[in-house]
Short mmCIF file of C-alpha atoms in Angstrom, two decimals:
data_model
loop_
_atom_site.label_atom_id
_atom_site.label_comp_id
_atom_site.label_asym_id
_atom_site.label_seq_id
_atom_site.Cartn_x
_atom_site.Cartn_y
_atom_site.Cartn_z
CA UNK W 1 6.41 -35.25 -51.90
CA UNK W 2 3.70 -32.80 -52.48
CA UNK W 3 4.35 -30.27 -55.62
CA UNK W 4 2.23 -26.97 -56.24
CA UNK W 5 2.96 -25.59 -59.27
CA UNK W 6 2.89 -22.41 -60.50
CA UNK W 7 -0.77 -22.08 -62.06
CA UNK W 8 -1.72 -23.75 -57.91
CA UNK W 9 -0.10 -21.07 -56.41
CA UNK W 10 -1.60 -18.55 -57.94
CA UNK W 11 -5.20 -20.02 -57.83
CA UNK W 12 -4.68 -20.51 -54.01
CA UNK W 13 -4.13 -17.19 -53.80
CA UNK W 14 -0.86 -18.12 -52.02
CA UNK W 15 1.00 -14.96 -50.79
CA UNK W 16 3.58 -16.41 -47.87
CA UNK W 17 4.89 -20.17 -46.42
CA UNK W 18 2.38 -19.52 -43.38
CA UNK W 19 -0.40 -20.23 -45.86
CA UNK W 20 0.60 -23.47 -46.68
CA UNK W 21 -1.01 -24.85 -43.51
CA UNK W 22 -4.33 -24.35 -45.24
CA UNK W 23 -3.56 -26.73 -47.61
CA UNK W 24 -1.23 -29.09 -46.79
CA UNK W 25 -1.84 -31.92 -44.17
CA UNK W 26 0.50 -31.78 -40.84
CA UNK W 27 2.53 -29.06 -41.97
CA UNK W 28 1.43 -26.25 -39.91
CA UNK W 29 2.98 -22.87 -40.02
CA UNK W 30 2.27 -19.69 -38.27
CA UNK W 31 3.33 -16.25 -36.36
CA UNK W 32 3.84 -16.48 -32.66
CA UNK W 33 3.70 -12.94 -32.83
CA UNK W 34 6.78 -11.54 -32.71
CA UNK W 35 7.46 -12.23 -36.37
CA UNK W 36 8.98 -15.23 -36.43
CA UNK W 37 7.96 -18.03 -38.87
CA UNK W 38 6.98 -21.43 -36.69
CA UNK W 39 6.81 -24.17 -38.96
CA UNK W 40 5.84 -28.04 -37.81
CA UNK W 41 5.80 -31.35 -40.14
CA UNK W 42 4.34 -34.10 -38.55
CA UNK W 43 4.40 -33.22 -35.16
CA UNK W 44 8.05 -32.17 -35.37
CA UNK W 45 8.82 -28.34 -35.05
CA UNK W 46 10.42 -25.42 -34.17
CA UNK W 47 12.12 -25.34 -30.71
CA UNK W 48 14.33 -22.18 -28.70
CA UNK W 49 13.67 -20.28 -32.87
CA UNK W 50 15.77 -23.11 -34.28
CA UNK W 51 13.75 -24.57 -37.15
CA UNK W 52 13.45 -28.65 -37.86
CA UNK W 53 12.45 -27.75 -41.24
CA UNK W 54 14.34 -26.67 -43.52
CA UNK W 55 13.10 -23.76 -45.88
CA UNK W 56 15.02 -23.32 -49.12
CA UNK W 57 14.55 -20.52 -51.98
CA UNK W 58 16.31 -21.46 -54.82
CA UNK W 59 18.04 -23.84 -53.03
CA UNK W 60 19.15 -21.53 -50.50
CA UNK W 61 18.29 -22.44 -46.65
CA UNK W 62 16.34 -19.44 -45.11
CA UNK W 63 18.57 -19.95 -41.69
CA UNK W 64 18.38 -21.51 -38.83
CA UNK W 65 17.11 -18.73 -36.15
CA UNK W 66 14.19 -16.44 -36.73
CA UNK W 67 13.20 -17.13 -39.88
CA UNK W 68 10.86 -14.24 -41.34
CA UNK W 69 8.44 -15.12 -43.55
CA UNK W 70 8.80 -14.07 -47.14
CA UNK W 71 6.38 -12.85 -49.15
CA UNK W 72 5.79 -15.23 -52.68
CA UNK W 73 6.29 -13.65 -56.09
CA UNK W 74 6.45 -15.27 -58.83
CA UNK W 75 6.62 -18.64 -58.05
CA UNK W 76 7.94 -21.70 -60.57
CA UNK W 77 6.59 -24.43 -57.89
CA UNK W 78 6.47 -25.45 -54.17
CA UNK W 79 7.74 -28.92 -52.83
CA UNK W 80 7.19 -29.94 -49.77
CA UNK W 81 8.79 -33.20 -48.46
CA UNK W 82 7.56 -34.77 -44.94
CA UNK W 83 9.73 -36.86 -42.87
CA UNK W 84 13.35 -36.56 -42.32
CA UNK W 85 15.53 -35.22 -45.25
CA UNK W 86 18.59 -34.81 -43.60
CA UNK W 87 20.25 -36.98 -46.41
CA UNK W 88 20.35 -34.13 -48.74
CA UNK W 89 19.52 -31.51 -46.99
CA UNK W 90 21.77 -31.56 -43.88
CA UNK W 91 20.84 -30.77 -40.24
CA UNK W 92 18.04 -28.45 -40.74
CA UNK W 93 15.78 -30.90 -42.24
CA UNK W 94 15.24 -33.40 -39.55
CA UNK W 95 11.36 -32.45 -39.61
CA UNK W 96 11.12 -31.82 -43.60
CA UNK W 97 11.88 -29.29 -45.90
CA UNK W 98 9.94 -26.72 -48.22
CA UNK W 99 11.17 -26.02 -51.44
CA UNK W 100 10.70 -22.81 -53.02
CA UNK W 101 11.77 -22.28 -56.52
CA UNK W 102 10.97 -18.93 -58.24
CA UNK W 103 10.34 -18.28 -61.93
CA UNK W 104 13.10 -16.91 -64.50
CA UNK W 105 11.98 -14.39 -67.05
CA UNK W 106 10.65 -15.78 -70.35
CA UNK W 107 11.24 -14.07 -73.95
CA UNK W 108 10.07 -11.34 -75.44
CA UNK W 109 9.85 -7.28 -74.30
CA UNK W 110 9.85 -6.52 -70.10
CA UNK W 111 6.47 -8.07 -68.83
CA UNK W 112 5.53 -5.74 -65.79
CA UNK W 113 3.18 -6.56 -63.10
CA UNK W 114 1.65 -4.62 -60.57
CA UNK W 115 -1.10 -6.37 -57.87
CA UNK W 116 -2.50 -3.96 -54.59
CA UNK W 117 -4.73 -5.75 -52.24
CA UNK W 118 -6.12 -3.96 -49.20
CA UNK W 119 -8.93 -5.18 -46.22
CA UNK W 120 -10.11 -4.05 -42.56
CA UNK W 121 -7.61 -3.01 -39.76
CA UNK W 122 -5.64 -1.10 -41.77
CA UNK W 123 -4.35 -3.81 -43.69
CA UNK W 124 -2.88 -2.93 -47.12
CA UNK W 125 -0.29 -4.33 -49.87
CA UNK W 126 1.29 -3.97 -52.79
CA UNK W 127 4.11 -6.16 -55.27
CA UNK W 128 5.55 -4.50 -58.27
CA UNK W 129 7.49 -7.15 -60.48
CA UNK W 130 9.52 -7.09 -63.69
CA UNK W 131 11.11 -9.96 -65.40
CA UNK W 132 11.56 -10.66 -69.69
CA UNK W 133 14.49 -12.65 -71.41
CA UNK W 134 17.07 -12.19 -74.00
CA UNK W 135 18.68 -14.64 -76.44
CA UNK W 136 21.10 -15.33 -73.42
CA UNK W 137 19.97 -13.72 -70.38
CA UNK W 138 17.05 -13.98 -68.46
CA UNK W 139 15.85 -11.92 -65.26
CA UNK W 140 13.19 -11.09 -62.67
CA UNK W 141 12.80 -8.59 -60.13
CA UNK W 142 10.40 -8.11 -57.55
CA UNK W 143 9.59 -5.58 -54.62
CA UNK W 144 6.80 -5.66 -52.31
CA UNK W 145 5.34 -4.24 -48.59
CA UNK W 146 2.80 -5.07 -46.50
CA UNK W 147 0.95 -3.26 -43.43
CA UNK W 148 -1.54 -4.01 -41.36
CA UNK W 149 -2.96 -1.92 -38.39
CA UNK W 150 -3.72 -5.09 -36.02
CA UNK W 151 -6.80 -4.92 -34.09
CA UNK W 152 -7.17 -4.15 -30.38
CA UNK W 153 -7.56 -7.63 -28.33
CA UNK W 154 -10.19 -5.50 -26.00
CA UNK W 155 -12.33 -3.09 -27.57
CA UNK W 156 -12.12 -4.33 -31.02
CA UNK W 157 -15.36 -5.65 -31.44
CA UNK W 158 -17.25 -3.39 -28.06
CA UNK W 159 -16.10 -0.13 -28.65
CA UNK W 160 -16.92 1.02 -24.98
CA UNK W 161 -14.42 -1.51 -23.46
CA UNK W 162 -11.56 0.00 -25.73
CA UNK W 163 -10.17 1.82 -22.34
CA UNK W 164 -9.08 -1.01 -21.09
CA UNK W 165 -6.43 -1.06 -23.76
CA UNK W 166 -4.71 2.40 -24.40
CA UNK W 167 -1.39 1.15 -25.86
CA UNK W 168 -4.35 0.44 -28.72
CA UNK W 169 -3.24 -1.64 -31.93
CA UNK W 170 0.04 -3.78 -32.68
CA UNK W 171 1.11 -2.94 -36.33
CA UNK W 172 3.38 -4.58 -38.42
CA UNK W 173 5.28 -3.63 -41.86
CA UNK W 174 7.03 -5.67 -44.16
CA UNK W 175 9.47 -5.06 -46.99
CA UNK W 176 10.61 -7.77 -49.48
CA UNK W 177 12.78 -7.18 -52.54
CA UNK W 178 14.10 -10.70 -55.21
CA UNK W 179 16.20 -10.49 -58.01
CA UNK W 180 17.08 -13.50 -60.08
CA UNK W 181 19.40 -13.12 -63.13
CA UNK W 182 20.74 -15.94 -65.21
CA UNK W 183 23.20 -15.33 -68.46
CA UNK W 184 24.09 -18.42 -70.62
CA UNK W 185 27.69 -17.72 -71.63
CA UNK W 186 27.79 -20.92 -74.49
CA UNK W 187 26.11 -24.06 -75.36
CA UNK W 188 27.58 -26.10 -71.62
CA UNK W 189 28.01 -23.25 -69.19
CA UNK W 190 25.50 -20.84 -67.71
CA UNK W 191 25.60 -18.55 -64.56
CA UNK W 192 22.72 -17.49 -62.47
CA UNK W 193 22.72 -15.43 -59.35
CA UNK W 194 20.05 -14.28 -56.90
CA UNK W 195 18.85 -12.12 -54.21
CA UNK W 196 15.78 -12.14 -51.12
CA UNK W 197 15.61 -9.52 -48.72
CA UNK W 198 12.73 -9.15 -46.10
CA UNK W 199 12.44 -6.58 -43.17
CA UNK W 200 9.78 -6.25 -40.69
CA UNK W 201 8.78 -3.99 -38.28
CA UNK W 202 5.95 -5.25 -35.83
CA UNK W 203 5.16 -4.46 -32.60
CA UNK W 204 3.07 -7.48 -29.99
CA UNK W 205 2.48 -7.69 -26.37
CA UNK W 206 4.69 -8.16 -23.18
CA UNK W 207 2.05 -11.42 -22.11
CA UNK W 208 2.27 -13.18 -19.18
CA UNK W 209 5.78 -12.24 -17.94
CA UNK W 210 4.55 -8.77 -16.90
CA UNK W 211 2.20 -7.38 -14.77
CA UNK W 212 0.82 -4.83 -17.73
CA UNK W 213 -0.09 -7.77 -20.74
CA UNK W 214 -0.92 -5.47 -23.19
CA UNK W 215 2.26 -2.99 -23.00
CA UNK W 216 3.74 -2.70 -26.80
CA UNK W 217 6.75 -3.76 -27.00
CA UNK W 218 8.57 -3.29 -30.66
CA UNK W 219 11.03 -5.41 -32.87
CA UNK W 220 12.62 -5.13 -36.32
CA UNK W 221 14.01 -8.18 -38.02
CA UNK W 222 15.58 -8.44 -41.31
CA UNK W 223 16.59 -11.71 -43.51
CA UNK W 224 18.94 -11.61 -46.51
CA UNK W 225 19.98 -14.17 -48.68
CA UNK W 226 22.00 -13.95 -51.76
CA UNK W 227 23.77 -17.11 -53.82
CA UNK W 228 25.27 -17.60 -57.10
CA UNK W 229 25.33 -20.76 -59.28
CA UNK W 230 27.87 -21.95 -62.29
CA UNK W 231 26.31 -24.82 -64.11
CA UNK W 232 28.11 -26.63 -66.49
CA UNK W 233 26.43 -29.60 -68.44
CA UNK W 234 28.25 -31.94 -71.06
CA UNK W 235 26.09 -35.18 -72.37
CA UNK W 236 25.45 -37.09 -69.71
CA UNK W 237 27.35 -34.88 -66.88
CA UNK W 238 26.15 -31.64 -64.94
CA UNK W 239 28.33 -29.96 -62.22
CA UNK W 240 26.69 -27.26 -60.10
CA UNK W 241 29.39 -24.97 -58.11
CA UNK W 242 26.94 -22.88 -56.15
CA UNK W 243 28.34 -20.18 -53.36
CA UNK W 244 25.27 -18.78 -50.99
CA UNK W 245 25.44 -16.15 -47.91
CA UNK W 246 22.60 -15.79 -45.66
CA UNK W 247 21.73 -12.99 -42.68
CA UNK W 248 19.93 -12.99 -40.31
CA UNK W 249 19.30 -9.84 -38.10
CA UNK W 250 16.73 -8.91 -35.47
CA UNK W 251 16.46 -6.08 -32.62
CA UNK W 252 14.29 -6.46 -30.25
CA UNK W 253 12.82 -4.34 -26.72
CA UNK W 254 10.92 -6.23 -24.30
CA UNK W 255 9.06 -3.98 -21.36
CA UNK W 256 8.04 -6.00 -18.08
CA UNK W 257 6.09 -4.13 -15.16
CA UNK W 258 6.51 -5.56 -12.19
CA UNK W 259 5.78 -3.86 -8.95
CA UNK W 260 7.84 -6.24 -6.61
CA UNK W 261 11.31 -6.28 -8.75
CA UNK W 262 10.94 -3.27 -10.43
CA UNK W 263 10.23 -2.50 -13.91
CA UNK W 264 12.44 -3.69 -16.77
CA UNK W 265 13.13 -2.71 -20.48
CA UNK W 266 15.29 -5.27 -21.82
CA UNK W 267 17.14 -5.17 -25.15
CA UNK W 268 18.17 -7.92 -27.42
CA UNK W 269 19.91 -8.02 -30.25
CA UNK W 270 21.02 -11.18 -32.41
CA UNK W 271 23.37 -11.04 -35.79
CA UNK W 272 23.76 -14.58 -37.82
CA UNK W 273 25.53 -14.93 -40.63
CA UNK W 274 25.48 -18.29 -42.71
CA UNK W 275 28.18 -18.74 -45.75
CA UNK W 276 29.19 -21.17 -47.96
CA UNK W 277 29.77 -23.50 -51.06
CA UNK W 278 28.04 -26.82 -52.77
CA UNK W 279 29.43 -28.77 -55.20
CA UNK W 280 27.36 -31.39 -56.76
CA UNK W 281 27.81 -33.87 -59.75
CA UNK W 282 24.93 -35.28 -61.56
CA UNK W 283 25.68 -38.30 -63.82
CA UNK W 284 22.79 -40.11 -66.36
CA UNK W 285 23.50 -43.64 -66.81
CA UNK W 286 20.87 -44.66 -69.00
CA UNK W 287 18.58 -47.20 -67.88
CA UNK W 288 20.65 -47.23 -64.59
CA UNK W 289 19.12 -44.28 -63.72
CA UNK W 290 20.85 -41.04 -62.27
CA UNK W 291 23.50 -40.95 -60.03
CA UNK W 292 24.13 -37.70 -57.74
CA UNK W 293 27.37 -36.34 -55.63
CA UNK W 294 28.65 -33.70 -53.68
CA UNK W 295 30.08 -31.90 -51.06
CA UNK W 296 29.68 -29.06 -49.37
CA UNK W 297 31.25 -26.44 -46.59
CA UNK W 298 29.61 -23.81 -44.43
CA UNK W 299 30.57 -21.79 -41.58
CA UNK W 300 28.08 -19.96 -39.07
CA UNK W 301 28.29 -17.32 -36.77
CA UNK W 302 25.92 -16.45 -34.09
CA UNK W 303 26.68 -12.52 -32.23
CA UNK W 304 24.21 -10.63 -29.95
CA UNK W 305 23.62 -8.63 -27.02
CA UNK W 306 21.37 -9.99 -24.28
CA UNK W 307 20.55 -6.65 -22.20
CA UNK W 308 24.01 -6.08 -21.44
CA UNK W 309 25.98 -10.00 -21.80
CA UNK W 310 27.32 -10.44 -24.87
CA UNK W 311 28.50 -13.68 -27.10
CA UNK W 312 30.03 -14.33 -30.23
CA UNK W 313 30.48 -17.79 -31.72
CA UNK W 314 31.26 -19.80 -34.06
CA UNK W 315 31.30 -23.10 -36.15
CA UNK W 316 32.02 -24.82 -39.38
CA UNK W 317 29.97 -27.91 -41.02
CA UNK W 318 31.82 -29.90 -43.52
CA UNK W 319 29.26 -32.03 -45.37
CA UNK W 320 29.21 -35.18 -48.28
CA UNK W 321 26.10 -36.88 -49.84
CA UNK W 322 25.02 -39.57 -52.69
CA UNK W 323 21.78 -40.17 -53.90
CA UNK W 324 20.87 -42.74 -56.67
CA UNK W 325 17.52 -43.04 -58.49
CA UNK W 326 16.31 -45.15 -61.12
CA UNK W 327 12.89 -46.32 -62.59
CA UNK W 328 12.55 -50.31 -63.67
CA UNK W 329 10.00 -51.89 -65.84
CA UNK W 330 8.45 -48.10 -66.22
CA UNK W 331 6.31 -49.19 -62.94
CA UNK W 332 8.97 -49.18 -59.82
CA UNK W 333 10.72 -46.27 -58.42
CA UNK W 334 13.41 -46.44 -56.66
CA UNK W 335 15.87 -44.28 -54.67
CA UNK W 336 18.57 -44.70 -51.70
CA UNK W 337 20.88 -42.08 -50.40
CA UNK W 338 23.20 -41.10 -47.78
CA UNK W 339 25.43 -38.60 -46.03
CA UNK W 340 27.79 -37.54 -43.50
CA UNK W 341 28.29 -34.14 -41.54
CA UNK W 342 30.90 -33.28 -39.33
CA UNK W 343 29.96 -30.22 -37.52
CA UNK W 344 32.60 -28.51 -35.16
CA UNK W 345 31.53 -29.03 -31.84
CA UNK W 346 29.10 -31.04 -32.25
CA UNK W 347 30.56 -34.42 -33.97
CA UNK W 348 29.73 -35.95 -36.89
CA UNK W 349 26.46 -38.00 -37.66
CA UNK W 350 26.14 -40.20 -40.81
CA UNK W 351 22.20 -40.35 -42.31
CA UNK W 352 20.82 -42.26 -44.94
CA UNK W 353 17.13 -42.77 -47.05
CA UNK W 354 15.47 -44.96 -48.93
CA UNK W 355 12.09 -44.74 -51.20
CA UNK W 356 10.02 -47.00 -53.34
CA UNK W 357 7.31 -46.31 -55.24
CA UNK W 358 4.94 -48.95 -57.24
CA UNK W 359 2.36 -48.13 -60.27
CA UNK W 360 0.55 -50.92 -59.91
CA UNK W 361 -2.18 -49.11 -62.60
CA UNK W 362 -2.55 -45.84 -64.10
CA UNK W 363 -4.24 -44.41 -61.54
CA UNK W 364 -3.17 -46.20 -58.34
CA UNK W 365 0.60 -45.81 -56.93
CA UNK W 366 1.64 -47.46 -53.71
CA UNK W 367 4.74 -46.10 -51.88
CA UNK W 368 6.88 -46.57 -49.22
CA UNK W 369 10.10 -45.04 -47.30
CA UNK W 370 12.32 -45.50 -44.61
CA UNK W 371 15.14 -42.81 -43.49
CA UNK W 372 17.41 -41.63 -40.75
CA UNK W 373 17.24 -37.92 -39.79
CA UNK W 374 20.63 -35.81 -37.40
CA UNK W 375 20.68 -32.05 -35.90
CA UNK W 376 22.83 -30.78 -34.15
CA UNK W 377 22.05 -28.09 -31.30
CA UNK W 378 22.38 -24.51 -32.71
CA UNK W 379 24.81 -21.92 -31.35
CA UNK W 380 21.44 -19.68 -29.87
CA UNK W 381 21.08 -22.96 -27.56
CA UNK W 382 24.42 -23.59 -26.90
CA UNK W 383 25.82 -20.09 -26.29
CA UNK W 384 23.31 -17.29 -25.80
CA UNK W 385 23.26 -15.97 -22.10
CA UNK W 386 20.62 -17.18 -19.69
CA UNK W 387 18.63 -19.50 -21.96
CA UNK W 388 21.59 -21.37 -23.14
CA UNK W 389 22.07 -25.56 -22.52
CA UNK W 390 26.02 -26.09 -23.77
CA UNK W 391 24.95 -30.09 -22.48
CA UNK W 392 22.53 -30.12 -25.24
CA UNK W 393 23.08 -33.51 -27.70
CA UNK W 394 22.37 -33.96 -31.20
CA UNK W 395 19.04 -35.08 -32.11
CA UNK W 396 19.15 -38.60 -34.18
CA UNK W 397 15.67 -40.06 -35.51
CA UNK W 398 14.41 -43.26 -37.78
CA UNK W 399 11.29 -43.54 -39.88
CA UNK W 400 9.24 -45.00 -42.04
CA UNK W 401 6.03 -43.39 -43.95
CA UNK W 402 3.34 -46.14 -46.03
CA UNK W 403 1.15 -44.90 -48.49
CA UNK W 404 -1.43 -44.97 -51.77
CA UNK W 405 -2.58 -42.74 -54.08
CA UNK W 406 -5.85 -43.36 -55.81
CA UNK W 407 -7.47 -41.16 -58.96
CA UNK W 408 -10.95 -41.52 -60.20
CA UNK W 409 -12.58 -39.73 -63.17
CA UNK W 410 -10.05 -39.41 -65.67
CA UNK W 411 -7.55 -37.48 -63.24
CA UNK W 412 -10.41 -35.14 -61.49
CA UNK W 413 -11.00 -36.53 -58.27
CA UNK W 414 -7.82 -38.23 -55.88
CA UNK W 415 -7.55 -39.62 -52.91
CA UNK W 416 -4.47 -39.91 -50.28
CA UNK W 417 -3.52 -41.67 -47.24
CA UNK W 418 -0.34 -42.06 -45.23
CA UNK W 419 0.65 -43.36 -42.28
CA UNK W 420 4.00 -42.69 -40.77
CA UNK W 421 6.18 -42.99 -37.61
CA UNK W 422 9.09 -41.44 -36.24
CA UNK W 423 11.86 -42.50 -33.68
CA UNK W 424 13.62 -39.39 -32.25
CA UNK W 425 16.41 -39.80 -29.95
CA UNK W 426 17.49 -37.04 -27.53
CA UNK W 427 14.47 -34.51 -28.80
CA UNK W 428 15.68 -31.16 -28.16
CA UNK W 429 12.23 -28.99 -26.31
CA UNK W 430 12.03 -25.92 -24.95
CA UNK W 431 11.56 -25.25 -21.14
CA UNK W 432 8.07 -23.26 -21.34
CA UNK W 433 9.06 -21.50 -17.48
CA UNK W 434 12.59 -20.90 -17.89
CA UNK W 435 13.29 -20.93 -21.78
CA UNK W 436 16.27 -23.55 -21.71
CA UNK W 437 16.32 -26.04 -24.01
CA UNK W 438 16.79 -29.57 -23.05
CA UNK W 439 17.29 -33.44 -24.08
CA UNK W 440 13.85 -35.70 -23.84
CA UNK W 441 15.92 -39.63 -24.16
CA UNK W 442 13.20 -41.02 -26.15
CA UNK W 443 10.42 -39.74 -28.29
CA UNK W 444 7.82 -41.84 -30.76
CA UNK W 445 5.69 -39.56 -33.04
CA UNK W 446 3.26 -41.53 -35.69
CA UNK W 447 -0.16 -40.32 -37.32
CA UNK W 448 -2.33 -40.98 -40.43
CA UNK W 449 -2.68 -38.11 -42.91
CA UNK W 450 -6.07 -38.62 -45.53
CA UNK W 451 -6.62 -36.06 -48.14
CA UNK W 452 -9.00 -35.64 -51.39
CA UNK W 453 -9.30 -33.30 -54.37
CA UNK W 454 -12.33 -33.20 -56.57
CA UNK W 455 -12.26 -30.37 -59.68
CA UNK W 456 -15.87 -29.06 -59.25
CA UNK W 457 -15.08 -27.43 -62.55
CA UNK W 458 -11.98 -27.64 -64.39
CA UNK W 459 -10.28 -24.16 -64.18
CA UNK W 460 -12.67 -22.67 -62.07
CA UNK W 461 -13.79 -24.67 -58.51
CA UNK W 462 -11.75 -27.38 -56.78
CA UNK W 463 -13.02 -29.32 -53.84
CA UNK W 464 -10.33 -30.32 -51.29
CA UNK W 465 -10.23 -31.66 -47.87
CA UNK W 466 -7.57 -33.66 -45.26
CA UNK W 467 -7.79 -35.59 -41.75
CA UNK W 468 -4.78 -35.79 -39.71
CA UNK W 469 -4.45 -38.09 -36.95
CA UNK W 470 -0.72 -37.19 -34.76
CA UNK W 471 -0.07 -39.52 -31.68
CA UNK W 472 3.18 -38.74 -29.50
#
């Protein structure tokens, strides 16, 4: 597991999850241009907009269809956890998962923050952010937006070959608001609620599928997420009730010229709504380490309009998990897990994990895990018109990761390397002609990942680099 905290994130100048390609090795996220948020761990990634990783803000899954990307304010720390993860984490986390966990206000008087950034094409933004604390409630609010002009793809850079593009420029705008409150009500029992919101308005390019490339075609989409926690701790016990709602909304034209069949302007609209509850128990047992249980119920619907043919579905996951760690002879680490989900048309899957990790001196640790990994087809592939595969199995992989850390120089300079390999039974891919997702029977993805880090000068300049290897 990789961990940025927050003093990282704000030296790396880290302002969405797309920018965590830069630093991370095999996790790659980026725009495909219409707004959507493509992320890939390890070779495994997003396929027909239904992410493999799972991206949570305080603990709160960011959907499964067109997942926006939010802008970063305020950030407590990042984790980011490779391989599968669908042990505690469910379906969505076959690939990974990226943990997002934002700051609460501290004490004292309202601490305000303003930060404007602006830079060529047009491209300007702004966050405005309060948070502070009282003797029993904490909060932090945040708003921000974002615009950028685009740039011509002819003409940009040769001004007299700009006529060969008069739709000019693809803008985009983004709006982002976060809330987090949190109110101790006595010494075992505190509450905590929270809020994300992000719309965008872009418009990109009809491409290959019509005769005129470059005709604008526009889009809005607009992610909102919303949970609340009650957390109750006594000695050795904590119990977490946490309800969450997540939607998940995105209109869309798309203009095709085409001289033989006519000229089209399609319209598509897509509505997903994600609700639920969590309940997990957290027991210490002393030098028998922690012990961790729950369960948890959600229930999804999927609505649109594709140019005319309509759909409406839905489906329920019903979900249990265990997870025990515990630390012997202050050198070995060890954890196993497991978990079963029963998903309404889909079946159930069971998944489990298991990690090890070895000191063997201060500065060396050797490591090692093996885990199963489940998801099920979502309802966009099963039900929306034309590009729909109701066939479509669940996806079941095993794998294994190897690897050592190394320090030098009292802690400044550290060296990584992994290797890794994943089994993946009945891959789900993406038809690149027709759109329609399909089965592949077997798939075998494996790599090595090397990274260093060398502080240059404490505070001031860090050196870092990575070599992946990925073999499918």
């Amino acid at each position: 597991m990789s961990i940025l905290n927050a003093k990282s994130v704000e030296q790396l100048q880290l302002t969405n999850i797309k920018n965590l390609s830069t630093i991370t090795p095999n996790l790659f996220s980026a725009d495909p241009g219409d707004g959507r948020n493509v992320i890939s761990i390890r070779g495994i990634a997003t396929t027909s907009y239904d992410p493999t990783v799972a991206v949570n803000i305080d603990g709160v899954n960011q959907f499964s269809l067109d997942t926006y990307i939010p802008e970063l304010f305020d950030i407590e720390r990042i984790e980011i956890l490779k391989g599968a993860q669908s042990t505690l984490y469910g379906s969505d986390a076959i690939g990974g998962v990226i943990n997002i966990v934002t700051k609460k206000g501290q004490k004292g008087p309202p601490r305000w923050v303003f930060r404007t950034e602006g830079g060529s094409y047009g491209t300007f933004s702004n966050k405005l952010g309060v948070s502070g604390a009282t003797e029993d409630t904490s909060y932090n609010i945040a708003l921000s937006q974002f615009h950028s002009d685009g740039f011509q793809r002819i003409g940009y850079r040769i001004g007299r070959l700009a006529y060969l593009n008069p739709n000019g420029v693809d803008p985009i705008t983004r709006l982002g608001g976060s809330a987090k409150v949190s109110k101790q009500i006595n010494d075992w029992l505190t509450f905590e609620t929270g809020f994300n919101m992000s719309r965008e308005r872009l418009q990109y390019d009809s491409g290959p599928y019509s005769e005129d490339m470059l005709a604008p075609n526009p889009q809005v989409g607009v992610l909102t997420t919303a949970y609340q926690k009650a957390i109750a701790e006594n000695g050795a016990f904590r119990t977490t009730l946490t309800t969450f709602e997540t939607k998940v909304h995105r209109d869309m034209w798309l203009y095709t010229k085409d001289s033989v069949y006519g000229d089209t302007n399609a319209h598509y609209i897509y509505n997903g709504t994600r609700l639920g509850a969590e309940l997990q128990e957290d027991v210490k047992l002393g030098p028998y380490g922690t012990l961790s249980a729950g369960a948890r119920y959600e229930g999804e619907k999927a609505a649109g309009d594709e140019d005319g043919a309509t759909y409406d579905k839905r489906q329920t996951t019903r979900s249990a998990f265990v997870l025990h760690q515990i630390n012997l002879f202050e050198k070995l680490h060890l954890s196993s897990g497991g978990r079963i989900d029963d998903i309404s048309g889909s079946g159930s899957f069971a998944t489990y994990r298991a990690t090890v990790a070895y000191d063997l001196t201060d500065s060396t640790r050797l490591r090692a895990s093996y885990g199963t990994g489940a998801k099920a087809p979502s309802l966009y592939q099963l039900y929306v018109p034309a590009y729909n595969n109701p066939s479509l199995k669940s996806e079941t992989s095993r794998g294994y990761d190897v690897g050592i850390e190394q320090s030098f120089l009292a802690g400044d300079a550290r060296l990584s390397a992994n290797y890794f390999s994943n089994k993946i039974d009945n891959l789900i891919v993406g038809d690149p002609l027709t759109w329609i997702p399909y089965n592949v029977a077997k798939a075998t993805i494996s790599g090595v990942e090397l990274s260093s880090e060398y502080n240059l000068m404490p505070n001031w300049a860090r050196l870092k680099s990575a070599y992946t290897l990925l073999e499918t």
